[in-house]
GROMACS .gro file of C-alpha atoms in nm:
model
  220
    1MET     CA    1   1.008   1.495  -3.284
    2ALA     CA    2   0.903   1.442  -2.892
    3HIS     CA    3   1.107   1.226  -2.708
    4MET     CA    4   0.931   0.901  -2.633
    5GLU     CA    5   1.022   0.756  -2.285
    6SER     CA    6   1.063   0.401  -2.240
    7HIS     CA    7   0.871   0.183  -2.010
    8SER     CA    8   0.896  -0.152  -1.871
    9VAL     CA    9   0.708  -0.445  -1.705
   10GLN     CA   10   0.804  -0.523  -1.339
   11GLN     CA   11   0.691  -0.738  -1.056
   12CYS     CA   12   0.618  -0.544  -0.763
   13THR     CA   13   0.382  -0.504  -0.466
   14ILE     CA   14   0.167  -0.227  -0.409
   15LEU     CA   15   0.044  -0.075  -0.069
   16PHE     CA   16  -0.234   0.198  -0.032
   17ALA     CA   17  -0.255   0.358   0.278
   18ASP     CA   18  -0.561   0.561   0.297
   19ILE     CA   19  -0.641   0.817   0.622
   20ALA     CA   20  -0.964   0.760   0.776
   21GLY     CA   21  -1.114   1.006   0.992
   22SER     CA   22  -0.997   1.302   0.817
   23THR     CA   23  -1.346   1.427   0.723
   24ALA     CA   24  -1.443   1.480   1.071
   25LEU     CA   25  -1.084   1.614   1.141
   26TYR     CA   26  -1.158   1.895   0.873
   27GLU     CA   27  -1.501   1.968   1.014
   28SER     CA   28  -1.382   2.002   1.395
   29LEU     CA   29  -1.061   2.183   1.317
   30GLY     CA   30  -1.098   2.360   1.000
   31ASP     CA   31  -0.906   2.318   0.656
   32GLU     CA   32  -0.572   2.472   0.758
   33ALA     CA   33  -0.526   2.332   1.077
   34ALA     CA   34  -0.653   1.948   0.981
   35LYS     CA   35  -0.427   1.994   0.663
   36GLN     CA   36  -0.126   2.032   0.891
   37TRP     CA   37  -0.188   1.714   1.089
   38VAL     CA   38  -0.286   1.522   0.785
   39VAL     CA   39   0.009   1.594   0.627
   40ARG     CA   40   0.234   1.524   0.938
   41LEU     CA   41   0.072   1.181   0.937
   42GLN     CA   42   0.144   1.139   0.583
   43ASP     CA   43   0.512   1.232   0.615
   44ARG     CA   44   0.505   0.971   0.934
   45ILE     CA   45   0.355   0.703   0.696
   46ALA     CA   46   0.604   0.781   0.410
   47ALA     CA   47   0.918   0.778   0.661
   48THR     CA   48   0.799   0.437   0.819
   49ALA     CA   49   0.753   0.311   0.443
   50ASN     CA   50   1.099   0.422   0.317
   51ASP     CA   51   1.258   0.251   0.623
   52ALA     CA   52   1.109  -0.076   0.497
   53GLY     CA   53   1.228  -0.046   0.142
   54GLY     CA   54   0.930   0.106   0.012
   55GLN     CA   55   0.892   0.400  -0.223
   56VAL     CA   56   0.620   0.638  -0.248
   57GLN     CA   57   0.463   0.666  -0.609
   58GLU     CA   58   0.186   0.892  -0.555
   59VAL     CA   59   0.006   1.117  -0.288
   60VAL     CA   60  -0.349   1.180  -0.386
   61GLY     CA   61  -0.564   1.374  -0.123
   62ASP     CA   62  -0.552   1.153   0.188
   63GLU     CA   63  -0.421   0.841   0.031
   64LEU     CA   64  -0.035   0.744  -0.047
   65MET     CA   65   0.054   0.487  -0.305
   66ILE     CA   66   0.362   0.284  -0.197
   67ARG     CA   67   0.580   0.047  -0.411
   68TYR     CA   68   0.805  -0.248  -0.267
   69ASP     CA   69   0.998  -0.500  -0.471
   70ARG     CA   70   0.911  -0.787  -0.210
   71ALA     CA   71   0.577  -0.874  -0.102
   72ARG     CA   72   0.687  -0.966   0.276
   73ASP     CA   73   0.862  -0.599   0.281
   74ALA     CA   74   0.529  -0.430   0.205
   75ALA     CA   75   0.344  -0.679   0.467
   76SER     CA   76   0.614  -0.590   0.720
   77ALA     CA   77   0.574  -0.224   0.627
   78ALA     CA   78   0.195  -0.240   0.651
   79LEU     CA   79   0.208  -0.361   1.013
   80ALA     CA   80   0.479  -0.091   1.095
   81ILE     CA   81   0.259   0.178   0.954
   82GLN     CA   82  -0.026   0.074   1.161
   83ASP     CA   83   0.167   0.086   1.472
   84ALA     CA   84   0.307   0.405   1.393
   85VAL     CA   85  -0.044   0.558   1.325
   86VAL     CA   86  -0.163   0.429   1.664
   87LYS     CA   87   0.122   0.603   1.842
   88PHE     CA   88   0.064   0.921   1.625
   89SER     CA   89  -0.295   0.916   1.719
   90ASP     CA   90  -0.229   0.881   2.091
   91GLN     CA   91   0.055   1.158   2.095
   92SER     CA   92  -0.184   1.405   1.912
   93ASP     CA   93  -0.496   1.315   2.088
   94LEU     CA   94  -0.671   1.296   1.718
   95ARG     CA   95  -0.888   0.998   1.634
   96LEU     CA   96  -0.709   0.915   1.270
   97ALA     CA   97  -0.670   0.560   1.169
   98VAL     CA   98  -0.549   0.416   0.812
   99ARG     CA   99  -0.675   0.181   0.590
  100ILE     CA  100  -0.424  -0.065   0.411
  101GLY     CA  101  -0.468  -0.269   0.093
  102LEU     CA  102  -0.201  -0.471  -0.057
  103HIS     CA  103  -0.157  -0.660  -0.373
  104CYS     CA  104   0.106  -0.810  -0.602
  105GLY     CA  105   0.174  -0.871  -0.951
  106GLU     CA  106   0.332  -0.695  -1.276
  107ALA     CA  107   0.290  -0.350  -1.358
  108ILE     CA  108   0.392  -0.119  -1.626
  109VAL     CA  109   0.667   0.128  -1.493
  110ASP     CA  110   0.687   0.456  -1.727
  111GLY     CA  111   0.922   0.688  -1.564
  112ASP     CA  112   0.773   0.784  -1.238
  113ARG     CA  113   0.405   0.664  -1.332
  114MET     CA  114   0.292   0.318  -1.291
  115PHE     CA  115  -0.021   0.148  -1.472
  116GLY     CA  116  -0.188  -0.188  -1.499
  117ASP     CA  117  -0.462  -0.405  -1.367
  118MET     CA  118  -0.235  -0.501  -1.064
  119ILE     CA  119  -0.277  -0.143  -0.914
  120ASN     CA  120  -0.647  -0.113  -0.997
  121VAL     CA  121  -0.700  -0.435  -0.765
  122ALA     CA  122  -0.451  -0.317  -0.470
  123ALA     CA  123  -0.685   0.002  -0.481
  124ARG     CA  124  -1.006  -0.201  -0.449
  125VAL     CA  125  -0.857  -0.398  -0.176
  126ALA     CA  126  -0.774  -0.080   0.018
  127ALA     CA  127  -1.123   0.018  -0.007
  128ILE     CA  128  -1.268  -0.295   0.144
  129ALA     CA  129  -1.046  -0.227   0.463
  130GLN     CA  130  -1.174  -0.037   0.767
  131GLY     CA  131  -0.958   0.213   0.968
  132GLY     CA  132  -0.692   0.049   1.150
  133GLN     CA  133  -0.729  -0.264   0.918
  134ILE     CA  134  -0.477  -0.437   0.648
  135ILE     CA  135  -0.641  -0.646   0.384
  136THR     CA  136  -0.435  -0.829   0.099
  137THR     CA  137  -0.481  -1.105  -0.132
  138ARG     CA  138  -0.371  -1.459  -0.185
  139ALA     CA  139  -0.082  -1.381  -0.422
  140VAL     CA  140   0.075  -1.171  -0.144
  141VAL     CA  141   0.021  -1.405   0.129
  142GLU     CA  142   0.151  -1.683  -0.073
  143GLN     CA  143   0.488  -1.501  -0.082
  144LEU     CA  144   0.503  -1.435   0.281
  145PRO     CA  145   0.745  -1.605   0.543
  146ASP     CA  146   0.588  -1.829   0.790
  147SER     CA  147   0.581  -1.580   1.061
  148LEU     CA  148   0.369  -1.323   0.873
  149ARG     CA  149   0.149  -1.597   0.701
  150ARG     CA  150   0.070  -1.725   1.005
  151LEU     CA  151  -0.124  -1.406   1.076
  152ALA     CA  152  -0.307  -1.395   0.783
  153ARG     CA  153  -0.669  -1.511   0.766
  154ARG     CA  154  -0.927  -1.537   0.488
  155PHE     CA  155  -1.140  -1.224   0.527
  156ASP     CA  156  -1.406  -1.242   0.228
  157THR     CA  157  -1.439  -1.275  -0.126
  158ALA     CA  158  -1.502  -0.931  -0.320
  159PRO     CA  159  -1.607  -0.853  -0.678
  160VAL     CA  160  -1.355  -0.681  -0.918
  161LYS     CA  161  -1.462  -0.474  -1.201
  162GLY     CA  162  -1.331  -0.640  -1.536
  163LYS     CA  163  -1.288  -1.002  -1.342
  164SER     CA  164  -1.539  -1.277  -1.412
  165GLU     CA  165  -1.408  -1.428  -1.068
  166PRO     CA  166  -1.439  -1.260  -0.738
  167LEU     CA  167  -1.124  -1.171  -0.560
  168GLU     CA  168  -1.020  -1.374  -0.210
  169VAL     CA  169  -0.917  -1.129   0.021
  170TYR     CA  170  -0.720  -1.161   0.365
  171ASP     CA  171  -0.691  -0.995   0.698
  172LEU     CA  172  -0.360  -0.925   0.847
  173PRO     CA  173  -0.394  -0.797   1.193
  174ARG     CA  174  -0.127  -0.634   1.365
  175GLN     CA  175  -0.123  -0.903   1.630
  176ALA     CA  176  -0.218  -1.278   1.676
  177GLU     CA  177  -0.480  -1.177   1.946
  178ASP     CA  178  -0.673  -0.934   1.712
  179LEU     CA  179  -0.762  -1.252   1.503
  180THR     CA  180  -1.120  -1.369   1.484
  181VAL     CA  181  -1.123  -1.753   1.487
  182ILE     CA  182  -1.362  -1.935   1.312
  183ALA     CA  183  -1.421  -2.261   1.427
  184GLN     CA  184  -1.518  -2.557   1.213
  185VAL     CA  185  -1.838  -2.742   1.307
  186ASP     CA  186  -1.971  -3.094   1.188
  187SER     CA  187  -2.308  -2.998   1.036
  188THR     CA  188  -2.393  -3.319   0.913
  189GLY     CA  189  -2.575  -3.487   1.191
  190PRO     CA  190  -2.843  -3.373   1.410
  191GLY     CA  191  -2.670  -3.098   1.586
  192VAL     CA  192  -2.661  -2.756   1.718
  193ARG     CA  193  -2.906  -2.506   1.581
  194THR     CA  194  -2.796  -2.196   1.806
  195ILE     CA  195  -2.446  -2.010   1.798
  196THR     CA  196  -2.336  -1.828   2.085
  197LEU     CA  197  -2.137  -1.512   2.069
  198GLY     CA  198  -1.917  -1.355   2.354
  199GLY     CA  199  -1.685  -1.053   2.400
  200ASN     CA  200  -1.617  -0.823   2.670
  201GLY     CA  201  -1.786  -1.028   2.913
  202GLN     CA  202  -2.100  -1.070   2.745
  203HIS     CA  203  -2.244  -1.335   2.584
  204CYS     CA  204  -2.563  -1.380   2.342
  205THR     CA  205  -2.686  -1.720   2.224
  206LEU     CA  206  -2.880  -1.683   1.891
  207THR     CA  207  -3.141  -1.929   1.730
  208PRO     CA  208  -3.230  -1.965   1.350
  209GLN     CA  209  -3.559  -1.768   1.421
  210GLN     CA  210  -3.406  -1.469   1.551
  211ALA     CA  211  -3.337  -1.138   1.336
  212ALA     CA  212  -2.993  -1.038   1.220
  213PHE     CA  213  -2.754  -0.954   1.523
  214VAL     CA  214  -2.550  -0.653   1.437
  215ILE     CA  215  -2.176  -0.621   1.579
  216GLY     CA  216  -1.983  -0.316   1.578
  217ARG     CA  217  -2.165  -0.143   1.310
  218ASP     CA  218  -2.490   0.011   1.492
  219PRO     CA  219  -2.490   0.357   1.624
  220ALA     CA  220  -2.629   0.201   1.949
   0.00000   0.00000   0.00000
């Protein structure tokens, strides 16, 4: 009779770290050279994650799945990983960044493998992030100490397959000055019908009659 390995349900936080920019790297350097750089960066990410108390569960392609027992350790690790990636990119003169997603909850642990809805949600959150960004959920934010919770800002809501309600996600920037500040405006009275955007010494005032204004995603 085959041996049936027992499994357990455990509370944990999952961090997905996915390397962005690797496609261009493979195109420019070729498969062998690019693979060496990607593996080096993955080793750097794994070492940083382990230093923060994490355990690498899986490495699939350019993505690492890392487990933490506490949400605060996972969030601290995510910030440390982004710092390590920036240093790696500067030292290697390569344009590489990492997308990070965090979520916590119960997961089925069966030997070295993990299963469950919580892991699927963590993967979905990571897919929302851009290179250099950390995206997490309310469940994680609620478990963070004040020093980390003050950094987190509500980012968006995202549909998740199999769930009736969209997921509320948060941005966790590396530094407080990286935050986009959203001011609350009283719109009950006869008031302002324009919005002024500023950045890098430039300012632009928009009216309702103007077309959409693209920030940071336009090739120009």
